[in-house]
Short mmCIF file of C-alpha atoms in Angstrom, two decimals:
data_model
loop_
_atom_site.label_atom_id
_atom_site.label_comp_id
_atom_site.label_asym_id
_atom_site.label_seq_id
_atom_site.Cartn_x
_atom_site.Cartn_y
_atom_site.Cartn_z
CA MET A 4 88.27 56.93 162.25
CA LYS A 5 88.17 56.86 158.47
CA PHE A 6 85.77 59.80 158.56
CA VAL A 7 88.21 61.80 160.73
CA LYS A 8 91.06 60.95 158.34
CA TRP A 9 89.13 62.32 155.38
CA ILE A 10 88.23 65.46 157.32
CA TRP A 11 91.93 66.10 157.99
CA ARG A 12 92.80 65.45 154.38
CA LEU A 13 90.09 67.83 153.17
CA VAL A 14 91.37 70.51 155.56
CA VAL A 15 94.89 70.16 154.14
CA VAL A 16 93.57 70.22 150.56
CA GLY A 17 91.63 73.38 151.46
CA LEU A 18 94.78 75.02 152.82
CA ILE A 19 96.68 74.13 149.64
CA TYR A 20 93.87 75.61 147.53
CA ILE A 21 93.92 78.81 149.61
CA SER A 22 97.67 79.04 149.10
CA LEU A 23 97.23 78.60 145.33
CA SER A 24 94.47 81.22 145.20
CA LEU A 25 96.53 83.76 147.18
CA THR A 26 99.59 83.07 145.02
CA LEU A 27 97.73 83.67 141.76
CA THR A 28 95.69 86.71 142.81
CA SER A 29 97.79 88.62 145.38
CA PRO A 30 99.26 91.71 143.75
CA VAL A 31 102.77 92.79 143.03
CA GLU A 32 102.79 96.57 143.46
CA LEU A 33 104.61 99.17 141.39
CA LYS A 34 104.80 102.56 143.07
CA VAL A 35 106.03 105.84 141.61
CA ASP A 36 106.78 108.42 144.31
CA SER A 37 106.45 111.40 141.96
CA THR A 38 104.43 111.45 138.75
CA ALA A 39 106.01 114.76 137.76
CA GLY A 40 109.48 113.34 138.29
CA LEU A 41 108.64 110.29 136.16
CA VAL A 42 107.27 112.41 133.30
CA LYS A 43 110.24 114.79 133.36
CA SER A 44 112.68 111.90 133.35
CA SER A 45 110.78 110.16 130.55
CA ILE A 46 110.64 113.31 128.42
CA ASN A 47 114.36 113.94 128.86
CA LYS A 48 115.18 110.35 127.90
CA VAL A 49 112.95 110.52 124.80
CA VAL A 50 114.56 113.81 123.76
CA ASP A 51 118.08 112.46 124.29
CA GLN A 52 117.33 109.29 122.32
CA ALA A 53 115.65 111.19 119.50
CA ASN A 54 118.70 113.43 118.89
CA ASN A 55 116.35 115.98 117.30
CA SER A 56 117.34 119.66 117.71
CA ASP A 57 113.78 120.92 117.06
CA LEU A 58 112.38 118.61 119.72
CA GLN A 59 115.08 119.72 122.17
CA MET A 60 114.27 123.38 121.52
CA GLY A 61 110.55 122.72 122.01
CA VAL A 62 111.10 120.99 125.34
CA SER A 63 113.48 123.75 126.47
CA PHE A 64 110.82 126.34 125.64
CA LEU A 65 108.18 124.47 127.68
CA GLN A 66 110.57 124.27 130.62
CA ASP A 67 111.73 127.89 130.48
CA SER A 68 108.22 129.29 130.03
CA GLY A 69 106.86 127.33 133.00
CA ILE A 70 104.23 125.59 130.86
CA GLU A 71 105.75 122.20 131.67
CA ASP A 72 105.39 122.77 135.43
CA THR A 73 101.80 123.94 134.96
CA LEU A 74 100.90 120.78 133.05
CA LEU A 75 102.72 118.52 135.49
CA SER A 76 100.95 120.08 138.47
CA GLN A 77 97.64 118.82 137.06
CA LEU A 78 98.77 115.18 137.12
CA PRO A 79 98.25 112.90 140.16
CA LYS A 80 101.08 113.25 142.68
CA ASN A 81 102.04 109.57 142.59
CA ILE A 82 101.15 106.34 140.86
CA LYS A 83 100.37 102.89 142.18
CA LEU A 84 99.89 99.95 139.81
CA LYS A 85 99.07 96.40 140.83
CA THR A 86 99.25 93.09 139.04
CA SER A 87 99.54 89.40 140.00
CA TYR A 88 100.58 86.03 138.61
CA GLN A 89 97.15 85.90 136.99
CA GLY A 90 97.39 89.48 135.76
CA LEU A 91 100.90 88.98 134.37
CA ASN A 92 99.69 85.91 132.50
CA GLN A 93 96.98 88.00 130.82
CA LEU A 94 99.44 90.84 130.21
CA SER A 95 101.95 88.57 128.49
CA THR A 96 99.14 86.99 126.43
CA ASN A 97 98.02 90.42 125.22
CA TYR A 98 101.58 91.44 124.39
CA LEU A 99 102.25 88.28 122.39
CA ALA A 100 98.99 88.84 120.48
CA ASN A 101 99.44 92.57 119.76
CA ASP A 102 103.20 93.26 120.06
CA LYS A 103 102.39 96.22 122.31
CA LEU A 104 100.61 97.18 125.51
CA THR A 105 97.66 99.51 126.04
CA ALA A 106 96.48 101.67 128.94
CA ALA A 107 93.93 98.95 129.77
CA ASP A 108 96.70 96.33 129.95
CA LEU A 109 98.54 98.44 132.53
CA ASN A 110 95.34 99.38 134.41
CA LEU A 111 95.97 103.08 133.81
CA ASN A 112 93.11 105.49 134.49
CA ASN A 113 92.05 107.29 131.32
CA ASP A 114 89.29 109.50 132.72
CA THR A 115 90.72 113.01 132.33
CA GLN A 116 92.60 114.73 129.53
CA GLN A 117 95.66 115.08 131.76
CA GLU A 118 95.64 111.35 132.50
CA GLN A 119 95.31 110.58 128.80
CA VAL A 120 98.34 112.76 127.98
CA PHE A 121 100.35 111.16 130.78
CA ASN A 122 99.33 107.65 129.69
CA GLN A 123 100.52 108.36 126.16
CA VAL A 124 103.95 109.31 127.48
CA VAL A 125 104.15 106.19 129.65
CA LEU A 126 102.90 103.88 126.89
CA GLN A 127 105.30 105.36 124.35
CA LEU A 128 108.22 104.79 126.70
CA VAL A 129 107.12 101.25 127.68
CA ASN A 130 106.34 100.12 124.14
CA GLU A 131 109.57 101.62 122.80
CA GLN A 132 111.55 99.63 125.39
CA LEU A 133 109.58 96.49 124.48
CA ARG A 134 110.21 97.10 120.77
CA GLN A 135 113.95 97.49 121.30
CA ASN A 136 114.06 94.21 123.22
CA SER A 137 111.33 92.43 121.29
CA ASP A 138 112.97 89.02 120.93
CA SER A 139 114.02 88.69 124.56
CA VAL A 140 110.66 90.02 125.82
CA LYS A 141 108.70 87.52 123.71
CA GLN A 142 110.91 84.70 124.91
CA ALA A 143 110.39 85.83 128.50
CA ALA A 144 106.59 85.99 127.98
CA GLU A 145 106.51 82.47 126.55
CA THR A 146 108.69 81.18 129.41
CA TYR A 147 106.36 82.87 131.89
CA HIS A 148 103.38 80.99 130.42
CA LEU A 149 105.18 77.70 131.04
CA ILE A 150 106.06 78.69 134.62
CA TYR A 151 102.48 79.84 135.27
CA PHE A 152 100.88 76.56 134.21
CA LEU A 153 103.64 74.51 135.85
CA LEU A 154 102.90 76.34 139.11
CA ILE A 155 99.20 75.50 138.87
CA GLY A 156 100.03 71.90 137.95
CA LEU A 157 102.28 71.48 141.00
CA TYR A 158 99.57 72.78 143.34
CA ILE A 159 96.95 70.48 141.78
CA LEU A 160 99.32 67.52 142.12
CA ALA A 161 99.90 68.42 145.77
CA MET A 162 96.14 68.56 146.39
CA ALA A 163 95.60 65.18 144.73
CA LEU A 164 98.37 63.52 146.72
CA ALA A 165 97.22 65.13 149.99
CA LEU A 166 93.67 63.94 149.38
CA PHE A 167 94.91 60.34 149.40
CA GLY A 168 97.21 60.90 152.36
CA LYS A 169 100.46 60.65 150.43
CA LYS A 170 103.58 62.12 152.02
CA GLY A 171 104.83 62.96 148.53
CA ALA A 172 102.42 65.91 148.50
CA LEU A 173 105.13 67.84 150.34
CA ILE A 174 107.44 67.92 147.35
CA PRO A 175 105.24 69.66 144.73
CA LEU A 176 103.66 71.85 147.43
CA LEU A 177 106.94 73.24 148.75
CA ILE A 178 108.46 73.58 145.28
CA ALA A 179 105.40 75.56 144.13
CA ALA A 180 105.14 77.73 147.26
CA PHE A 181 108.80 78.61 147.73
CA GLY A 182 109.46 78.70 143.99
CA SER A 183 106.64 81.13 143.23
CA TYR A 184 107.57 83.42 146.13
CA GLY A 185 111.26 83.28 145.27
CA VAL A 186 110.69 84.00 141.57
CA LEU A 187 108.52 87.03 142.33
CA SER A 188 110.92 88.34 144.98
CA TYR A 189 113.83 88.09 142.57
CA ALA A 190 111.78 89.57 139.70
CA ALA A 191 110.72 92.52 141.88
CA GLN A 192 114.34 93.28 142.79
CA VAL A 193 115.51 93.03 139.18
CA ALA A 194 112.58 95.13 137.92
CA THR A 195 113.23 97.86 140.51
CA SER A 196 116.91 97.99 139.63
CA SER A 197 116.21 98.03 135.89
CA LEU A 198 113.53 100.73 136.17
CA HIS A 199 115.82 102.89 138.30
CA GLU A 200 118.49 102.67 135.64
CA SER A 201 116.40 102.97 132.47
CA VAL A 202 113.31 104.97 133.47
CA TYR A 203 113.19 106.78 136.84
CA SER A 204 114.82 106.32 140.25
CA GLY A 205 111.55 106.87 142.12
CA ILE A 206 109.96 103.60 140.96
CA ASN A 207 109.76 100.64 143.33
CA VAL A 208 108.30 97.16 142.82
CA SER A 209 107.29 95.19 145.93
CA LEU A 210 105.31 92.11 146.95
CA SER A 211 102.00 92.39 148.79
CA ARG A 212 101.18 90.76 152.11
CA GLY A 213 98.98 88.20 150.34
CA LEU A 214 102.01 86.48 148.80
CA THR A 215 103.61 86.08 152.22
CA GLN A 216 100.31 84.68 153.52
CA ALA A 217 100.28 82.21 150.60
CA LEU A 218 103.73 80.95 151.61
CA ILE A 219 102.76 80.66 155.29
CA THR A 220 99.55 78.81 154.40
CA ALA A 221 101.54 76.36 152.26
CA ILE A 222 103.94 75.70 155.16
CA ILE A 223 100.98 75.01 157.49
CA ALA A 224 99.55 72.65 154.87
CA ALA A 225 102.94 70.89 154.67
CA PHE A 226 102.87 70.27 158.44
CA GLY A 227 99.33 68.99 157.98
CA CYS A 228 100.59 66.46 155.41
CA LEU A 229 103.26 65.29 157.85
CA PHE A 230 100.71 64.99 160.66
CA ILE A 231 98.37 62.88 158.52
CA ARG A 232 101.25 60.61 157.49
CA PHE A 233 102.38 60.32 161.11
CA LYS A 234 98.89 59.25 162.24
CA GLN A 235 98.72 56.68 159.43
CA ASN A 236 102.09 55.16 160.39
CA LYS A 237 101.09 55.08 164.04
CA GLU A 238 97.97 53.12 163.25
#
């Protein structure tokens, strides 16, 4: 019987580990429905913020001559970027170290000349927004580090408690699972709203199926903890 108990416990620990792995690695997706629309919107915002008559005349010339449309037609039709809890941790680490982000940080393709030009526009816009909100962004990055390692710690605690058949494993497991999913869901909604307002209305941030699977796996593991505890009390 003891052997069967340990098998059950190991199964639950395995489920908790799978939930942790899915939580850390499943992507949050940023989709742009029109690259041309994003670039046009970004250029117009840069021009408006610069308040430079020469720059405004130059952009007007590109638009009136059709050169802008020709250049935009060579860009990819849409953009899809992916990151995760793990990726965001690395991203925030790089930002805190360098005070800016690069194309590599954002996983932007840099293969063609058109992509390089587009990436420069995106990076200029992103880094300018980060610079304007430097203090709050750095504070957010540091807070994210704490949340990231707290999340891992809660999952590890849940695995340790489940391994010894403790009912208390439910508490850190459910806090970690529902907390991580809730934080990302809220962050995705806020990011989408903010990007619509400050950058381009065709940008959407959404959670991948893997994060839902992580939550479901954690719930199954929680029932497993209750089952183990029930069998122990019965004996």
